[in-house]
PDB file of C-alpha atoms in Angstrom:
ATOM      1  CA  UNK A  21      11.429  15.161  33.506  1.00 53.00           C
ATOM      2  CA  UNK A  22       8.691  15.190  30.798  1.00 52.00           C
ATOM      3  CA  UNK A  23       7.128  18.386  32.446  1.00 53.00           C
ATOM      4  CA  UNK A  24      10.601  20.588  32.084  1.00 55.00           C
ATOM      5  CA  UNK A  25      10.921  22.819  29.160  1.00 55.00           C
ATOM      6  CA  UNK A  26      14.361  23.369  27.816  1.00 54.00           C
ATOM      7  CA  UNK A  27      15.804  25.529  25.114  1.00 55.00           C
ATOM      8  CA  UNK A  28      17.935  23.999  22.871  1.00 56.00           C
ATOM      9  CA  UNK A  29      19.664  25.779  19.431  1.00 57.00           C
ATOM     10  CA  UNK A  30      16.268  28.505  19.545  1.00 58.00           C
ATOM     11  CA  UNK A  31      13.649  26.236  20.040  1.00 57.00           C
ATOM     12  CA  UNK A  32      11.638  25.017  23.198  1.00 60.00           C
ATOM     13  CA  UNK A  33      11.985  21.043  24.033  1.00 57.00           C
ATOM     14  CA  UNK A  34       9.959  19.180  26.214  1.00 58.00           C
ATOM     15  CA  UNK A  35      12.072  16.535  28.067  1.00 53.00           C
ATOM     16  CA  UNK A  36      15.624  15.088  27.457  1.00 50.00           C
ATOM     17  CA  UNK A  37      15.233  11.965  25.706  1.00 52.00           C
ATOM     18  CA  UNK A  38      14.680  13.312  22.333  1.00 49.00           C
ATOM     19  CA  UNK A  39      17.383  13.122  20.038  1.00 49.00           C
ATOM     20  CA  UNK A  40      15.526  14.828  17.229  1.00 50.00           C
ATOM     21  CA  UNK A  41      16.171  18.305  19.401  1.00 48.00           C
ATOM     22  CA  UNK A  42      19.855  18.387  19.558  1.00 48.00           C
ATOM     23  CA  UNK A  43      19.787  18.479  15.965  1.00 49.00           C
ATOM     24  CA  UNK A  44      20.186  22.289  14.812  1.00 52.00           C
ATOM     25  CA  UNK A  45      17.894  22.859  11.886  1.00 51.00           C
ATOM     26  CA  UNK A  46      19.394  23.918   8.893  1.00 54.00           C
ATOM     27  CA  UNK A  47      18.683  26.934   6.809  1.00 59.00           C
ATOM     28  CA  UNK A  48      17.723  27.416   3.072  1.00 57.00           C
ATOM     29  CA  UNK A  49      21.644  28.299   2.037  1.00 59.00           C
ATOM     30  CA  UNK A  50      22.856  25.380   4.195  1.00 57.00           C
ATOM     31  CA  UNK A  51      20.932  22.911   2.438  1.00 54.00           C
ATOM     32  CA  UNK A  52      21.712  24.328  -1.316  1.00 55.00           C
ATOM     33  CA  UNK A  53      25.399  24.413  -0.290  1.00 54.00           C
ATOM     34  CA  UNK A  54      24.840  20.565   0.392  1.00 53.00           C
ATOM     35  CA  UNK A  55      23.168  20.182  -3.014  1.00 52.00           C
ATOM     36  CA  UNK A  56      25.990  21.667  -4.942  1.00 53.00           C
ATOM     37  CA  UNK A  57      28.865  19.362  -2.723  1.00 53.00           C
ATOM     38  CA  UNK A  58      28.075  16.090  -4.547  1.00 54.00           C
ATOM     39  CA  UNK A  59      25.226  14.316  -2.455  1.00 55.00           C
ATOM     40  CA  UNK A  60      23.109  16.896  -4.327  1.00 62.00           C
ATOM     41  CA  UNK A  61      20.277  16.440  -6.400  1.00 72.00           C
ATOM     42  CA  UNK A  62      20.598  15.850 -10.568  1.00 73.00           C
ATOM     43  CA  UNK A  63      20.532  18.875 -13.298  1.00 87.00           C
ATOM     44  CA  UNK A  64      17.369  19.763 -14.711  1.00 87.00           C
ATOM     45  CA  UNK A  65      19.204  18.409 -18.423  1.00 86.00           C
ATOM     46  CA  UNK A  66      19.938  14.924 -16.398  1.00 86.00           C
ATOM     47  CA  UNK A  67      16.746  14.665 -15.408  1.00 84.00           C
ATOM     48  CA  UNK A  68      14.897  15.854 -18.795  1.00 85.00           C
ATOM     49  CA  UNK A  69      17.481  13.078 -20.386  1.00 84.00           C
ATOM     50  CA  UNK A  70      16.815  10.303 -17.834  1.00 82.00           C
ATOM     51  CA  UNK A  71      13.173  10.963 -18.406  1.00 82.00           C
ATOM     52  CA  UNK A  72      13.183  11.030 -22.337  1.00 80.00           C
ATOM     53  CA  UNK A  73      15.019   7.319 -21.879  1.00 78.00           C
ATOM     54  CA  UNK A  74      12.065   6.547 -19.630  1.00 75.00           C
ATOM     55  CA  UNK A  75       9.444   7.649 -22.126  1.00 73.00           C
ATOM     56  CA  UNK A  76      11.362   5.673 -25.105  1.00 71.00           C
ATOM     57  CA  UNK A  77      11.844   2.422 -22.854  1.00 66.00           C
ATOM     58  CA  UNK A  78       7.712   2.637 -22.038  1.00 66.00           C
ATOM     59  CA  UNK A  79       6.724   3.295 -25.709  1.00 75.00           C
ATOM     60  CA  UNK A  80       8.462   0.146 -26.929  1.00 84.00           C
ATOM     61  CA  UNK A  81       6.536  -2.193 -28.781  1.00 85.00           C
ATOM     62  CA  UNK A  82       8.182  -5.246 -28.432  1.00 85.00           C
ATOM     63  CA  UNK A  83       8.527  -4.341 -24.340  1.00 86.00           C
ATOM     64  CA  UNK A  84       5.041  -4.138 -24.453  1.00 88.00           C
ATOM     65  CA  UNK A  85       3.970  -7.264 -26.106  1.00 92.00           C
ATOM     66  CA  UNK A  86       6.795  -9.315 -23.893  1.00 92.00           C
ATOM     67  CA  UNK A  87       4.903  -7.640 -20.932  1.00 92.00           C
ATOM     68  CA  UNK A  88       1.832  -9.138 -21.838  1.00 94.00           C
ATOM     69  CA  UNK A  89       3.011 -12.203 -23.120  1.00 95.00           C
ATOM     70  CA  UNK A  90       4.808 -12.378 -19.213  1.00 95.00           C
ATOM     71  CA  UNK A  91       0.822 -11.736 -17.829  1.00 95.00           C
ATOM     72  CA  UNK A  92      -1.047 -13.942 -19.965  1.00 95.00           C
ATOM     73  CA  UNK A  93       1.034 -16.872 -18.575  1.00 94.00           C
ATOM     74  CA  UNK A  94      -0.060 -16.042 -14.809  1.00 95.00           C
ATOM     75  CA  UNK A  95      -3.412 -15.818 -15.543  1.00 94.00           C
ATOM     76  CA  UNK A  96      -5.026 -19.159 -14.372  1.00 93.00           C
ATOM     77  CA  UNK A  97      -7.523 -20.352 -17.050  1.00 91.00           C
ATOM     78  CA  UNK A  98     -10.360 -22.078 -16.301  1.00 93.00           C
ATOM     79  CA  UNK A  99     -11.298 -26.140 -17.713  1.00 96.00           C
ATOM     80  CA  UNK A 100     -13.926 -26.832 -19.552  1.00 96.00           C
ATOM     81  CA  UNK A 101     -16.198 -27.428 -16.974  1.00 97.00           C
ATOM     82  CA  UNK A 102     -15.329 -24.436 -14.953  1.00 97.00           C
ATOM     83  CA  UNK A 103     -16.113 -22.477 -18.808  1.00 97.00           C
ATOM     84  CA  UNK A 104     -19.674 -24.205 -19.065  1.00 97.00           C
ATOM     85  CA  UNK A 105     -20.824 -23.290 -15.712  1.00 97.00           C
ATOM     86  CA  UNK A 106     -19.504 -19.832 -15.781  1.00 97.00           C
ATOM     87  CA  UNK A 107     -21.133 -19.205 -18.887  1.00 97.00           C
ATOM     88  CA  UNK A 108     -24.472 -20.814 -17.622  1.00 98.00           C
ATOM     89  CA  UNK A 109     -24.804 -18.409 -14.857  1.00 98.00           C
ATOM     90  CA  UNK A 110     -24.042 -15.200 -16.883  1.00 98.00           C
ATOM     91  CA  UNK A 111     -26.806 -16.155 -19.453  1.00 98.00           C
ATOM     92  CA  UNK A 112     -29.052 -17.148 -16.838  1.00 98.00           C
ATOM     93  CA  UNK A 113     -28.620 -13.959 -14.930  1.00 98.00           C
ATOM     94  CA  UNK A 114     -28.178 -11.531 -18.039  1.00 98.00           C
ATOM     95  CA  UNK A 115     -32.416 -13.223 -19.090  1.00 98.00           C
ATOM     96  CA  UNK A 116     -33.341 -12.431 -15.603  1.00 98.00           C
ATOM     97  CA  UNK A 117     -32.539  -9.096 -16.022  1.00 98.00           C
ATOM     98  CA  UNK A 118     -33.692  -8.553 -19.321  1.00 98.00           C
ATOM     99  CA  UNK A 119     -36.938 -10.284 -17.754  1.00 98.00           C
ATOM    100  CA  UNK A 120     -36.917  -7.533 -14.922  1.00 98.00           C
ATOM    101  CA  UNK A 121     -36.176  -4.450 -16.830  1.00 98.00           C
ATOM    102  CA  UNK A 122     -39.172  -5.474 -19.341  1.00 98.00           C
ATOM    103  CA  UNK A 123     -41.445  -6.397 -16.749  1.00 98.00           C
ATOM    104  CA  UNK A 124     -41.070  -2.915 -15.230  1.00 98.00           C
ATOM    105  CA  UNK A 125     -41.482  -1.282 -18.202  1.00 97.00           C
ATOM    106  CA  UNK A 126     -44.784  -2.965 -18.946  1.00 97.00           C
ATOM    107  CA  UNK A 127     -45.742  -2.008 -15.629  1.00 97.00           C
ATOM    108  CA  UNK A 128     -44.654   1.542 -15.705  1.00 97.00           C
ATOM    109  CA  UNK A 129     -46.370   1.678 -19.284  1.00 96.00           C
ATOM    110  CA  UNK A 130     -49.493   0.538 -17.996  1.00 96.00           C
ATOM    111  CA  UNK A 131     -49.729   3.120 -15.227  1.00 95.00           C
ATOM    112  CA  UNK A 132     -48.801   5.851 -17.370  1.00 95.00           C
ATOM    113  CA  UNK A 133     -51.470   4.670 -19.823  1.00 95.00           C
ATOM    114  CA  UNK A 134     -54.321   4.485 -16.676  1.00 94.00           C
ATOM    115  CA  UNK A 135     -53.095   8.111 -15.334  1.00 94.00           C
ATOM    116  CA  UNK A 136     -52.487  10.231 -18.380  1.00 92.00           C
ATOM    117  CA  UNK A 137     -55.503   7.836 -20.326  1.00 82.00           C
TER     118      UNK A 137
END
């Protein structure tokens, strides 16, 4: 059954089971006529206006700072000793870089200073 070829509303199917096939397609006028019946997409002014209401709505001020009022009190903040160590480790490894970067500079320094004299 999956080997047979059938044609079905101008195209070629393979097999019976498909129910996507009996399905005529429709054309370009079809699917305006559709449009314009009700179940149809909105005017170009509905849309400009529904999107001018969006812009105003993500502008607001107040909306904005009750948005982050509304994440601020997710946010999970750390105790004291949580802060300490935190803070520890960043200034630890923050002076180890510093300590790298200006030991390579030294070195590169020197070796330009013994090739170039």
């Amino acid at each position: 059954m999956g080997d047979r070829k059938h044609r079905r509303g101008g195209a070629i199917t393979a097999g019976d089971d498909d129910e996507d096939d009996l399905a005529p397609a429709r054309s370009r006028r079809a699917a305006r006529t559709a449009t314009r019946e009700g179940s149809g997409t909105r005017s170009r002014a509905e849309a400009e206006r529904a999107r001018a209401e969006g812009v105003r709505q993500k502008r607001s001020l107040a909306r904005f700072l009750r948005e982050v009022v509304a994440e601020l009190r997710k946010v999970i903040w750390p105790g004291r000793r949580e802060l300490l160590t935190y803070t520890t480790v960043v200034i630890v490894f923050v002076a180890f870089v510093v300590a790298l970067v200006a030991g390579l500079d030294l070195l590169f320094a020197q070796g330009v200073i013994a090739v170039f004299g």
